[in-house]
GROMACS .gro file of C-alpha atoms in nm:
model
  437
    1UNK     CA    1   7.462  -2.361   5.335
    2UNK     CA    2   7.507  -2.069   5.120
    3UNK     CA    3   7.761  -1.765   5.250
    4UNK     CA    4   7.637  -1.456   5.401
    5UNK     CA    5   7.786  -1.266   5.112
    6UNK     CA    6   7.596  -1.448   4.873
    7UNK     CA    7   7.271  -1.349   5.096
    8UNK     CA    8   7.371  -1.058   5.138
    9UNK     CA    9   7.368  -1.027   4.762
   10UNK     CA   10   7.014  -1.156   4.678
   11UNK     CA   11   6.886  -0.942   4.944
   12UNK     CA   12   7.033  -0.616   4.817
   13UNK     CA   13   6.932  -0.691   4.460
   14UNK     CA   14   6.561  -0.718   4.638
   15UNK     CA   15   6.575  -0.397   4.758
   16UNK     CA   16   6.789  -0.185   4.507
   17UNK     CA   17   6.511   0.076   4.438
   18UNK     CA   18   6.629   0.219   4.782
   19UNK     CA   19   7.000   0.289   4.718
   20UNK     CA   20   7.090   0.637   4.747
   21UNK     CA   21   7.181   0.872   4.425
   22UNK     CA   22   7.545   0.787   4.394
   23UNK     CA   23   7.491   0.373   4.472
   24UNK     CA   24   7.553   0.154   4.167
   25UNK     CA   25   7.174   0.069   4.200
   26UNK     CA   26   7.073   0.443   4.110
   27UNK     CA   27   7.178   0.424   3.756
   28UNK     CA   28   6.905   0.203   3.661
   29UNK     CA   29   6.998  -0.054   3.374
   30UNK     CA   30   7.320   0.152   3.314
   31UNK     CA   31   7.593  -0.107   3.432
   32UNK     CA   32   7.857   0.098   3.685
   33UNK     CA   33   8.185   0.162   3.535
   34UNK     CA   34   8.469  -0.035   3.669
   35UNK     CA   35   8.686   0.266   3.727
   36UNK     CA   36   8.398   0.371   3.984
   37UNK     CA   37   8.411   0.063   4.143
   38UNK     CA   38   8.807   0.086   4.168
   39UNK     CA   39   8.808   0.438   4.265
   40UNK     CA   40   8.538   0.360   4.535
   41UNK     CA   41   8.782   0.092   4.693
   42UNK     CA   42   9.070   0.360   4.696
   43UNK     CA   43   8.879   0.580   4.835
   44UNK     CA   44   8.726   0.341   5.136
   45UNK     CA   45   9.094   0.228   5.193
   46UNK     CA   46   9.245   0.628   5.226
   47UNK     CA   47   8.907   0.684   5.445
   48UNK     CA   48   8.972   0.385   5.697
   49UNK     CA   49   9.383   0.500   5.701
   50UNK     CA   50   9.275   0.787   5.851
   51UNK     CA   51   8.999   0.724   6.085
   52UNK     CA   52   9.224   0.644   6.379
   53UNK     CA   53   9.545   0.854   6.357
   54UNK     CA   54   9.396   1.160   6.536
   55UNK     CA   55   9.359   0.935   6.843
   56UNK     CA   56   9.652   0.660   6.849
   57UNK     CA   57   9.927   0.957   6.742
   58UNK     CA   58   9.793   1.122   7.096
   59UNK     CA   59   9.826   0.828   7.291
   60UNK     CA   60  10.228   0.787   7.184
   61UNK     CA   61  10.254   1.161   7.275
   62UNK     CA   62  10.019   1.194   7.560
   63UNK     CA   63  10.289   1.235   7.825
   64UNK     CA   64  10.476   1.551   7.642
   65UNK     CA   65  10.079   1.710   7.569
   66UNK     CA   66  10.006   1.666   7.926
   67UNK     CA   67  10.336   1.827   7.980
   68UNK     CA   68  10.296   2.127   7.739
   69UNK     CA   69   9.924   2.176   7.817
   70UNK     CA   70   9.950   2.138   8.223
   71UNK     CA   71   9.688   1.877   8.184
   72UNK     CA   72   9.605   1.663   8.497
   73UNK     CA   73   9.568   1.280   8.487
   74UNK     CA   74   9.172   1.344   8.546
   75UNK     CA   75   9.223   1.607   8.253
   76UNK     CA   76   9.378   1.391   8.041
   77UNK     CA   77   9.129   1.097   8.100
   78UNK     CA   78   8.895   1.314   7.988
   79UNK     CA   79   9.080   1.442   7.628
   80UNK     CA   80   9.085   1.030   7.586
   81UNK     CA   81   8.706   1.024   7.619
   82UNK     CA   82   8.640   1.270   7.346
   83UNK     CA   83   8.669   1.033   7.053
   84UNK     CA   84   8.413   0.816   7.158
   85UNK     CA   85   8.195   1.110   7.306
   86UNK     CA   86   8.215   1.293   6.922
   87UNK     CA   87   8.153   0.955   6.791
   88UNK     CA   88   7.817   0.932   6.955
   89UNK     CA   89   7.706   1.293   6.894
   90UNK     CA   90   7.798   1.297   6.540
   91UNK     CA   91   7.780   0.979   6.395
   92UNK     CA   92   7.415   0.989   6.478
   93UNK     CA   93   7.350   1.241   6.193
   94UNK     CA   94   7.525   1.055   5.921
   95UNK     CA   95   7.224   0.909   5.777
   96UNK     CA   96   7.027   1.196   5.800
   97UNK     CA   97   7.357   1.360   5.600
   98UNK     CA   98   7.331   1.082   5.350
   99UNK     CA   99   6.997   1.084   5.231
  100UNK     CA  100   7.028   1.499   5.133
  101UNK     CA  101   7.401   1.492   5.029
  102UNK     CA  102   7.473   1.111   4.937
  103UNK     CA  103   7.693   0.907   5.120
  104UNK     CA  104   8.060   1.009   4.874
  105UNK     CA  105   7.997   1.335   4.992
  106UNK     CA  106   7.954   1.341   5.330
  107UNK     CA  107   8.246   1.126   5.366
  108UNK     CA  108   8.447   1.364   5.167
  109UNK     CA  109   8.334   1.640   5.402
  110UNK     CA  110   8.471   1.418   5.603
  111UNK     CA  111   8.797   1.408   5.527
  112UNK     CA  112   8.846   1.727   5.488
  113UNK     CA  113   8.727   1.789   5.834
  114UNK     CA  114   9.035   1.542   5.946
  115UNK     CA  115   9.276   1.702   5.740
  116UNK     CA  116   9.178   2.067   5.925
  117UNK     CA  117   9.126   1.971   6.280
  118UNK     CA  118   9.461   1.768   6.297
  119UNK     CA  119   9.642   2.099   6.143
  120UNK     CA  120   9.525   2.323   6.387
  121UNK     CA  121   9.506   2.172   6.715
  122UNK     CA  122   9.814   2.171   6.833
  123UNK     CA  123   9.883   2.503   6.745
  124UNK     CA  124   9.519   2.664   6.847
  125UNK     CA  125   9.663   2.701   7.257
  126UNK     CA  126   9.558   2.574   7.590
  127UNK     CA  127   9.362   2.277   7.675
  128UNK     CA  128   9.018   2.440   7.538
  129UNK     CA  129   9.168   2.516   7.218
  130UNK     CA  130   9.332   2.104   7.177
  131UNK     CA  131   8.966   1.995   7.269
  132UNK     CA  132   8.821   2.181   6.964
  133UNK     CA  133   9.099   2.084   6.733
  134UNK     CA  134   9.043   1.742   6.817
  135UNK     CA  135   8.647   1.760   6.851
  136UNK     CA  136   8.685   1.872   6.453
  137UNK     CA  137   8.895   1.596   6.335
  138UNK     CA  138   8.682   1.371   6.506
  139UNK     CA  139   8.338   1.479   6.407
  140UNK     CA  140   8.452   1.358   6.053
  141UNK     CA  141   8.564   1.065   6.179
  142UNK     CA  142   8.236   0.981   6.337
  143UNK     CA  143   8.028   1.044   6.040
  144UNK     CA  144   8.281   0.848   5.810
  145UNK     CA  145   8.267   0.574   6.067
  146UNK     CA  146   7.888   0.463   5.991
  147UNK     CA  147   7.876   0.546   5.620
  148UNK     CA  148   8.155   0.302   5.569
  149UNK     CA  149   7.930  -0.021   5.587
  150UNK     CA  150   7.686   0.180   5.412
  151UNK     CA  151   7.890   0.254   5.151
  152UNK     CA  152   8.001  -0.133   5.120
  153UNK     CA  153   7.689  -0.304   5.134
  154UNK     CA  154   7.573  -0.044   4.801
  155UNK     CA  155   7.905  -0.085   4.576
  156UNK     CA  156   8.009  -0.455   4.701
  157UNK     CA  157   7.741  -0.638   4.783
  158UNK     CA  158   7.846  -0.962   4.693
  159UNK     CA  159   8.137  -0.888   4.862
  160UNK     CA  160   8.058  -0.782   5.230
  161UNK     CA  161   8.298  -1.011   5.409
  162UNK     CA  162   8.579  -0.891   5.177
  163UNK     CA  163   8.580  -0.524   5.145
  164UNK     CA  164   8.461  -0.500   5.494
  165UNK     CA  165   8.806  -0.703   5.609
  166UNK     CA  166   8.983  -0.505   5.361
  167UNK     CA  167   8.881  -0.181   5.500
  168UNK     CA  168   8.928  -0.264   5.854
  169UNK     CA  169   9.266  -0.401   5.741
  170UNK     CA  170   9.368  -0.047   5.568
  171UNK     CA  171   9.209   0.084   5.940
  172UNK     CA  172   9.438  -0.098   6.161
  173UNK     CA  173   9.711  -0.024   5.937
  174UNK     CA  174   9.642   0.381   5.994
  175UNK     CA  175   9.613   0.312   6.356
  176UNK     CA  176   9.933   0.105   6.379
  177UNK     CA  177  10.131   0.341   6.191
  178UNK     CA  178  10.063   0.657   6.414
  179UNK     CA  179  10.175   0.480   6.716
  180UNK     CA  180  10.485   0.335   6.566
  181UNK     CA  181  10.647   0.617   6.376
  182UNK     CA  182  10.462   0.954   6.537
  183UNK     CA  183  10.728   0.956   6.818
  184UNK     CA  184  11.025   0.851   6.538
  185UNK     CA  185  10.875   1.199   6.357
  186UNK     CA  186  10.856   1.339   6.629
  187UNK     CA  187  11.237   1.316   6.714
  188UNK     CA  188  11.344   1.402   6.318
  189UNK     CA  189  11.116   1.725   6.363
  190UNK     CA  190  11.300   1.850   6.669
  191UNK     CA  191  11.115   1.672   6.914
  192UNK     CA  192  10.796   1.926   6.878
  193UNK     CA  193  10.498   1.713   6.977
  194UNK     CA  194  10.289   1.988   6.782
  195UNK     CA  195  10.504   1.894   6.484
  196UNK     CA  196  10.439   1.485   6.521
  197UNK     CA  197  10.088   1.569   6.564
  198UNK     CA  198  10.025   1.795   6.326
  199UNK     CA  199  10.199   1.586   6.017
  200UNK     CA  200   9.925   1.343   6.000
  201UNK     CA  201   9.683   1.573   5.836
  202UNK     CA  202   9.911   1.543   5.527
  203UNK     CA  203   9.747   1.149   5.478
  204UNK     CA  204   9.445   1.305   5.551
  205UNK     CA  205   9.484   1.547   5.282
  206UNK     CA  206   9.581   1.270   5.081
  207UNK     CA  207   9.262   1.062   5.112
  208UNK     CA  208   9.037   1.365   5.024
  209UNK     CA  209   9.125   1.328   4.671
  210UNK     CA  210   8.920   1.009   4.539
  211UNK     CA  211   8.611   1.137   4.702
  212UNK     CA  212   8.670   1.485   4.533
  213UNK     CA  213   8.633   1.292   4.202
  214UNK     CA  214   8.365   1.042   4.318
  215UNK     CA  215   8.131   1.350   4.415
  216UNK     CA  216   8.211   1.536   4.067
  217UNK     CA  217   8.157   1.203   3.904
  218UNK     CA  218   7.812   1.200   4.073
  219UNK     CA  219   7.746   1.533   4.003
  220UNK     CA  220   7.825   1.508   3.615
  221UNK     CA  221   7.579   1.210   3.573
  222UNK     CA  222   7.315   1.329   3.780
  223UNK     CA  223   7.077   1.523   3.502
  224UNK     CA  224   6.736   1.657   3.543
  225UNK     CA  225   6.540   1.369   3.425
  226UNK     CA  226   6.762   1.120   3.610
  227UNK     CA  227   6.737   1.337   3.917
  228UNK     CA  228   6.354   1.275   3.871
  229UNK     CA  229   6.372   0.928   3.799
  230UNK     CA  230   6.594   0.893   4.153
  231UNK     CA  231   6.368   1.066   4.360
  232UNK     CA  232   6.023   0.845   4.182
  233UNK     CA  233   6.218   0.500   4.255
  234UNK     CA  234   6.319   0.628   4.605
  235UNK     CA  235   5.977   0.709   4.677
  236UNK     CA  236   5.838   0.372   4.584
  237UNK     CA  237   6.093   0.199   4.791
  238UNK     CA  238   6.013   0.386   5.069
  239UNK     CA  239   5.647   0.278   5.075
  240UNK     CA  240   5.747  -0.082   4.994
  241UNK     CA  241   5.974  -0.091   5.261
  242UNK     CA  242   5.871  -0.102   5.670
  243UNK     CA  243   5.955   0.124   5.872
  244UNK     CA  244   6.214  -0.006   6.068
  245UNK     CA  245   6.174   0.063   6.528
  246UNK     CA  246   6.536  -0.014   6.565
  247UNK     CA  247   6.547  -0.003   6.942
  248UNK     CA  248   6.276  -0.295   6.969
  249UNK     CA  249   6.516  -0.500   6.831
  250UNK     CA  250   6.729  -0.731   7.094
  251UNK     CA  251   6.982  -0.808   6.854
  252UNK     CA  252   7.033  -0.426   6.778
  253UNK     CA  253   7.093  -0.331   7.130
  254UNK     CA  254   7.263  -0.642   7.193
  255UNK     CA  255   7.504  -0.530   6.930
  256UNK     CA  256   7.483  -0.162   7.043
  257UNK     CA  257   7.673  -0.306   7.388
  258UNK     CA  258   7.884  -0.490   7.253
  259UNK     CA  259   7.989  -0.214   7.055
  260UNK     CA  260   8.018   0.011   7.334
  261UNK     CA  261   8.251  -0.206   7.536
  262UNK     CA  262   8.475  -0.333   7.249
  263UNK     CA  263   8.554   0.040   7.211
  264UNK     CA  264   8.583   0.118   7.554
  265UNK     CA  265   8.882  -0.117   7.554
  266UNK     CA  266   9.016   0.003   7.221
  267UNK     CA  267   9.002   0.351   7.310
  268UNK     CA  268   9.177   0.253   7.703
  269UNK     CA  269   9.463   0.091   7.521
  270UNK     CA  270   9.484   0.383   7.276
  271UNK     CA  271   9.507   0.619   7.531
  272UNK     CA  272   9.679   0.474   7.801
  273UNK     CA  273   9.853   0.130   7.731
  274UNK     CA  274  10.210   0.329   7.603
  275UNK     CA  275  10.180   0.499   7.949
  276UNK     CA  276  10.108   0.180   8.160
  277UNK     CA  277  10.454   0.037   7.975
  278UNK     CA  278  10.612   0.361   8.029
  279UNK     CA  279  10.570   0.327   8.406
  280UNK     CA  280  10.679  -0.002   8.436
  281UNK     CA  281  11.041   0.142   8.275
  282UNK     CA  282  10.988   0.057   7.935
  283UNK     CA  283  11.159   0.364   7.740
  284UNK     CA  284  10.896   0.586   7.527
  285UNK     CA  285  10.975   0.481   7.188
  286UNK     CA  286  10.979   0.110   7.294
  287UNK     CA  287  10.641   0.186   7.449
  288UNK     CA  288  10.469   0.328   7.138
  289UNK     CA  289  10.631   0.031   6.927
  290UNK     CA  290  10.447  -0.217   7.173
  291UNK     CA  291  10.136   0.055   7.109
  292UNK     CA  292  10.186  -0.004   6.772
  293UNK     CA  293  10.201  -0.363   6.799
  294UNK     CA  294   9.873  -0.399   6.970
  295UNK     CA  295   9.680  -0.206   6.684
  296UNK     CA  296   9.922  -0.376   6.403
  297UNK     CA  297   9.764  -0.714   6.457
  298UNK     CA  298   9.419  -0.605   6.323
  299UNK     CA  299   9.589  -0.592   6.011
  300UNK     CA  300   9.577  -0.989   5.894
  301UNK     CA  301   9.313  -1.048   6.165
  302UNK     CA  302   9.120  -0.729   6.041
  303UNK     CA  303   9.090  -0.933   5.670
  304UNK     CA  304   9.039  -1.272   5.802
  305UNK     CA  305   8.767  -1.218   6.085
  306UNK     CA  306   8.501  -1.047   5.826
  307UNK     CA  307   8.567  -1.353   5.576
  308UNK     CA  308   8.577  -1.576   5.886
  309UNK     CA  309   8.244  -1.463   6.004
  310UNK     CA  310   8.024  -1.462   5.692
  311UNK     CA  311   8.106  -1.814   5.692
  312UNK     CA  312   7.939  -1.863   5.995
  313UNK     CA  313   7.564  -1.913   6.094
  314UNK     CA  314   7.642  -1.746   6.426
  315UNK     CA  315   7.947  -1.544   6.551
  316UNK     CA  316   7.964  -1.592   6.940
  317UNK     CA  317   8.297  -1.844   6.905
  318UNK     CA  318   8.482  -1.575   6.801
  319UNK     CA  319   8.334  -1.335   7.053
  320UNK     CA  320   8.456  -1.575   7.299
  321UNK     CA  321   8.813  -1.663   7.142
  322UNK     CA  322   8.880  -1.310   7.133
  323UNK     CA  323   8.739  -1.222   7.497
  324UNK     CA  324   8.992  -1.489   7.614
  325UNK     CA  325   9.316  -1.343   7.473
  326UNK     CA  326   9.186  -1.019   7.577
  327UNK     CA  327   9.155  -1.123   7.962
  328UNK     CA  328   9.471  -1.319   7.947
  329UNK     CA  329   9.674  -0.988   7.825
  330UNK     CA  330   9.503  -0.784   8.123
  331UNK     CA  331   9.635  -1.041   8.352
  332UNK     CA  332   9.954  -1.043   8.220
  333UNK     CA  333  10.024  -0.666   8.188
  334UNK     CA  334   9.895  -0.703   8.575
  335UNK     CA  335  10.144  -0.908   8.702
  336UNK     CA  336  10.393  -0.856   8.477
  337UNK     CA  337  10.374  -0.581   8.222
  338UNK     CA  338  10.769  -0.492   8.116
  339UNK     CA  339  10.889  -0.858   8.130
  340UNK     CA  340  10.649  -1.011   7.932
  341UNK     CA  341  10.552  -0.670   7.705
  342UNK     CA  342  10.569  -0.777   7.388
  343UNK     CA  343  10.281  -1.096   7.469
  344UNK     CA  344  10.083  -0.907   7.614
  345UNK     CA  345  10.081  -0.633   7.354
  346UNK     CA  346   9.985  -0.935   7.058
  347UNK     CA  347   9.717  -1.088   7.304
  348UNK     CA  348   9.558  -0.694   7.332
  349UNK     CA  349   9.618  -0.610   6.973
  350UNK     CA  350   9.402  -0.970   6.903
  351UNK     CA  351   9.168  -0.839   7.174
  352UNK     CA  352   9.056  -0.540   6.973
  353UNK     CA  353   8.979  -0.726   6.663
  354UNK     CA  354   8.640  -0.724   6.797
  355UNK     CA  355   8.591  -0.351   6.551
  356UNK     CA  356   8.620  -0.560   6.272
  357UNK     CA  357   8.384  -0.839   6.373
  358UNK     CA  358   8.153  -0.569   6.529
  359UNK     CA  359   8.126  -0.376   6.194
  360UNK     CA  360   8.086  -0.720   5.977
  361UNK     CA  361   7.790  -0.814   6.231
  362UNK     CA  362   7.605  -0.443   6.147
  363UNK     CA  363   7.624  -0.580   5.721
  364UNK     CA  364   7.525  -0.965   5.859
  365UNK     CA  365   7.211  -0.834   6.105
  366UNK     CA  366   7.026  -0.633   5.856
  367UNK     CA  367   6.905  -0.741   5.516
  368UNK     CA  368   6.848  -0.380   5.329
  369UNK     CA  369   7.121  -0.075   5.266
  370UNK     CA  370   6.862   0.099   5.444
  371UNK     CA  371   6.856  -0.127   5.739
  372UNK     CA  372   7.231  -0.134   5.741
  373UNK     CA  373   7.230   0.232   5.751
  374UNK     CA  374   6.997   0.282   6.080
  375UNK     CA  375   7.180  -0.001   6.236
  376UNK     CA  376   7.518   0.140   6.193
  377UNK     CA  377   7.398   0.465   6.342
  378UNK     CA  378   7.231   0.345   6.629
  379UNK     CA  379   7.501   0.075   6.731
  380UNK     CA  380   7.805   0.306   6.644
  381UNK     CA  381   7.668   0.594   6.848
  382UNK     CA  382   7.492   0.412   7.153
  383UNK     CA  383   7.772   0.230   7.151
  384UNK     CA  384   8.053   0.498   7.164
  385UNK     CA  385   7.785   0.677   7.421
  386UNK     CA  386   7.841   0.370   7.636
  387UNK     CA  387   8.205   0.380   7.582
  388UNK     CA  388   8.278   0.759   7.701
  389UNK     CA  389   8.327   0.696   8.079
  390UNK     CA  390   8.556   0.423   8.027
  391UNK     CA  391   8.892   0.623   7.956
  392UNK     CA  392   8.775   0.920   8.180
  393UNK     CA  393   8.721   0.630   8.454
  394UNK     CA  394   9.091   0.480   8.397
  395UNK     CA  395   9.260   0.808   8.410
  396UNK     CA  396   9.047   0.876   8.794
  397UNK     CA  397   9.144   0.517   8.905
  398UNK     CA  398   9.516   0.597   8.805
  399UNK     CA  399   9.575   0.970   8.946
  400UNK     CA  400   9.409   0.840   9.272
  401UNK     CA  401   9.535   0.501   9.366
  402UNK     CA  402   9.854   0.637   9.218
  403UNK     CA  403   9.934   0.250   8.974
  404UNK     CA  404   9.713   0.097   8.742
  405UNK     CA  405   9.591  -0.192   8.971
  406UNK     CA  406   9.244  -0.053   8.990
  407UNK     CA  407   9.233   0.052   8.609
  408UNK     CA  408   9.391  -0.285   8.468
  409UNK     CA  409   9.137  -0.472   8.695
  410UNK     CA  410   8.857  -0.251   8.543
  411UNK     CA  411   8.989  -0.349   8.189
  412UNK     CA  412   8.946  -0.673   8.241
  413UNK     CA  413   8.607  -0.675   8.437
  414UNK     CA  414   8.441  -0.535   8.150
  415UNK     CA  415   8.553  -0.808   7.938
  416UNK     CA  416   8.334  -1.042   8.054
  417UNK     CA  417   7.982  -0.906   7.933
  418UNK     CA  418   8.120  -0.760   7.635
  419UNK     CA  419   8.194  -1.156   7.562
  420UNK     CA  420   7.793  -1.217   7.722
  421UNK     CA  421   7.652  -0.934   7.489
  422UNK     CA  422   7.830  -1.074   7.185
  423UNK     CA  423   7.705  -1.366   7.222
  424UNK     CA  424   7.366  -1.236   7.196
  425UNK     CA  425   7.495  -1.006   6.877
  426UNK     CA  426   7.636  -1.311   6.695
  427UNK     CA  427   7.317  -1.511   6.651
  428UNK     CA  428   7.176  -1.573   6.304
  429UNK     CA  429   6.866  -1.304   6.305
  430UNK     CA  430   6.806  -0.979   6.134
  431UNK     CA  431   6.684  -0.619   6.286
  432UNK     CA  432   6.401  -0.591   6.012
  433UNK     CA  433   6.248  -0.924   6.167
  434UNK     CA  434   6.265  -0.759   6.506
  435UNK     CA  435   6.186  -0.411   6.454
  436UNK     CA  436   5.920  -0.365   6.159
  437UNK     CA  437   5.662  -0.179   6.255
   0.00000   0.00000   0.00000
């Protein structure tokens, strides 16, 4: 049986009248230029570095915000429920963005966004002024978040599995690396949590470069005539293509859940997992190690579960593989979470690799950029809409039972249909089957 990727590829060469202006397909016979190509993977792997940072760098420091801000646990739940909630507001107009910018520049928009709302929120004042800090680092986030398949499937694809395991890689790697060092920084800086925080908008400063000079490079080769020439072939794949009713597709809101709960557990352990381990005694900079742990695993597993998973006619065995470590970390950081820290962080940290499979099944379950690009938006943001309560719920559960019984045991209930609805995601069908109209 041939590989996904090598479906994936006859199926996007079908349908290459559709790519958007700065695709490879949009310059016609012209063959891309290698250095595109190259500066296109730079730019994907600086993107996915800093599409988690904002939130993991909080959770290592969220006992010293609460502090400084007077934030209540319920308070606090509710700061960790704004990634997912900007997720789902904004990541919903990314395709819309797309189609009248192009997908190089909206993410550079993007990361530029980042880069401000990480500089500024600490220092803005009060609670309100955090929120809106954060609620602008994460609105380019969101909108980065669904044009990175996009942007995949159009330069690489013959290469789906890899560059989508490479960028989830480069994204675990950013999320690791804000829990490990941001309370190390921290400490060197003079132990100003605005300080730690604040210092990550230097990588995302870094990673606006490449898209500065993909954008120009766009700009510079996009004439008159070609312009024209865009728009005619755009227009003709529009008519040959149907018009895709996402949500009457199963498989699509199958995928949608499974979404949502994968990053309701991400986004729990982000947010609270250093403070469970600081409550059971372990010290802070031990706990955001063990933080760092967790997300540090999706770096191999980040690479080999895309590759893994193309391979594959349907993707439920790894659904279920990773549901199990995930339920067997819960019960461990249960019964015993400072004796036996360090498991339980690797089982968790295994746990989340669901992102990467989640992102690889959006590329497998559509065979068109186009249908990649409505999928991605409707199972990123229903998904992250699903997710919001989630942390809000944990941080109720712990102010009023006063442990993290209730919230653990919450945890690890929702495990159990994520694993049912992945299931479902993981079989071999398409959403343009399903939902053309």
């Amino acid at each position: 049986m041939a590989s996904e990727e090598t479906r994936t590829l006859k199926s996007t060469t079908n349908v290459s009248n559709s790519a958007p202006a700065d695709s490879p397909e949009s310059t016609g016979a012209t063959p891309t230029r290698a250095w595109i190509k190259r500066l296109f993977a730079v730019g994907i792997v600086l993107a996915a570095l800093n599409l988690r940072p904002a939130i993991t760098s909080l959770g290592a420091l969220l006992e010293e915000v609460r502090d400084g801000l007077g934030m209540s646990g319920s308070v606090a739940g509710l700061l960790t429920s704004v990634p997912p909630l900007c997720f789902a507001l904004f990541g919903v107009m990314a395709p819309r963005l797309a189609r009248r910018f192009g997908p190089a520049a909206v993410v550079c928009a993007g990361m530029v966004l980042i880069t401000a709302g990480l500089l500024v929120r600490p220092y803005i004042g009060g609670t309100t002024g955090f929120l809106v800090g954060s609620a602008l680092a994460l609105m380019g986030i969101a909108v980065s978040n669904v044009l990175m398949p996009v942007i995949v499937k159009r330069w690489f694809p013959d290469r789906v599995g890899s560059m989508t395991g490479l960028y989830s890689m480069a994204l675990a790697l950013g999320t690791a690396s804000a829990a490990a060092v941001t309370v190390p920084i921290t400490d060197a800086l003079g132990g100003s949590w605005r300080s730690g925080l604040a210092v990550w908008a230097a990588l995302a400063a870094a990673a606006v470069l490449p898209w500065i000079a993909l954008v120009r490079h766009r700009e510079a080769s996009s004439g008159p005539e070609a312009a024209g020439e865009r728009s005619s072939r755009a227009r003709e794949g529009e008519q040959a293509q149907p018009v895709l009713r996402i949500t009457r597709s199963r498989t699509a809101w199958a995928l949608a859940v499974f979404f949502g709960l994968q990053a309701t557990a991400a986004y729990i352990t982000m947010g609270w997992m250093a403070q469970i381990f600081r409550d059971a005694g372990v010290s802070a900079g031990t706990a955001g190690l063990l933080l760092a742990v967790t997300m540090v695993m999706g770096v191999p597993l980040a690479f080999v579960i895309p590759r893994l998973a193309t391979r594959l006619p349907r993707q439920g065995p790894i659904v279920i593989a990773l549901g199990v470590c995930g339920l067997v970390g819960y019960a461990g950081l249960y019964l015993a979470p400072a004796g036996g820290a360090w498991a339980w962080a690797v089982l968790l940290g295994i746990a989340n690799c669901s992102f990467p499979l989640a992102l690889t099944m959006v590329g497998m379950r559509a065979r068109t950029g186009a249908g990649v690009a409505q999928l991605s938006a409707f199972a990123q943001s229903t998904g992250y809409l699903i997710s919001i309560p989630g942390p809000l719920l944990v941080g109720v559960l712990y102010q009023h039972s006063g442990g993290w019984g209730l919230p653990i045991a919450l945890m690890a209930g929702l495990m159990v249909p994520q694993m049912a609805v992945g299931v479902l995601a993981g079989r071999n069908r398409t959403v343009e089957d399903e939902a053309a109209r």
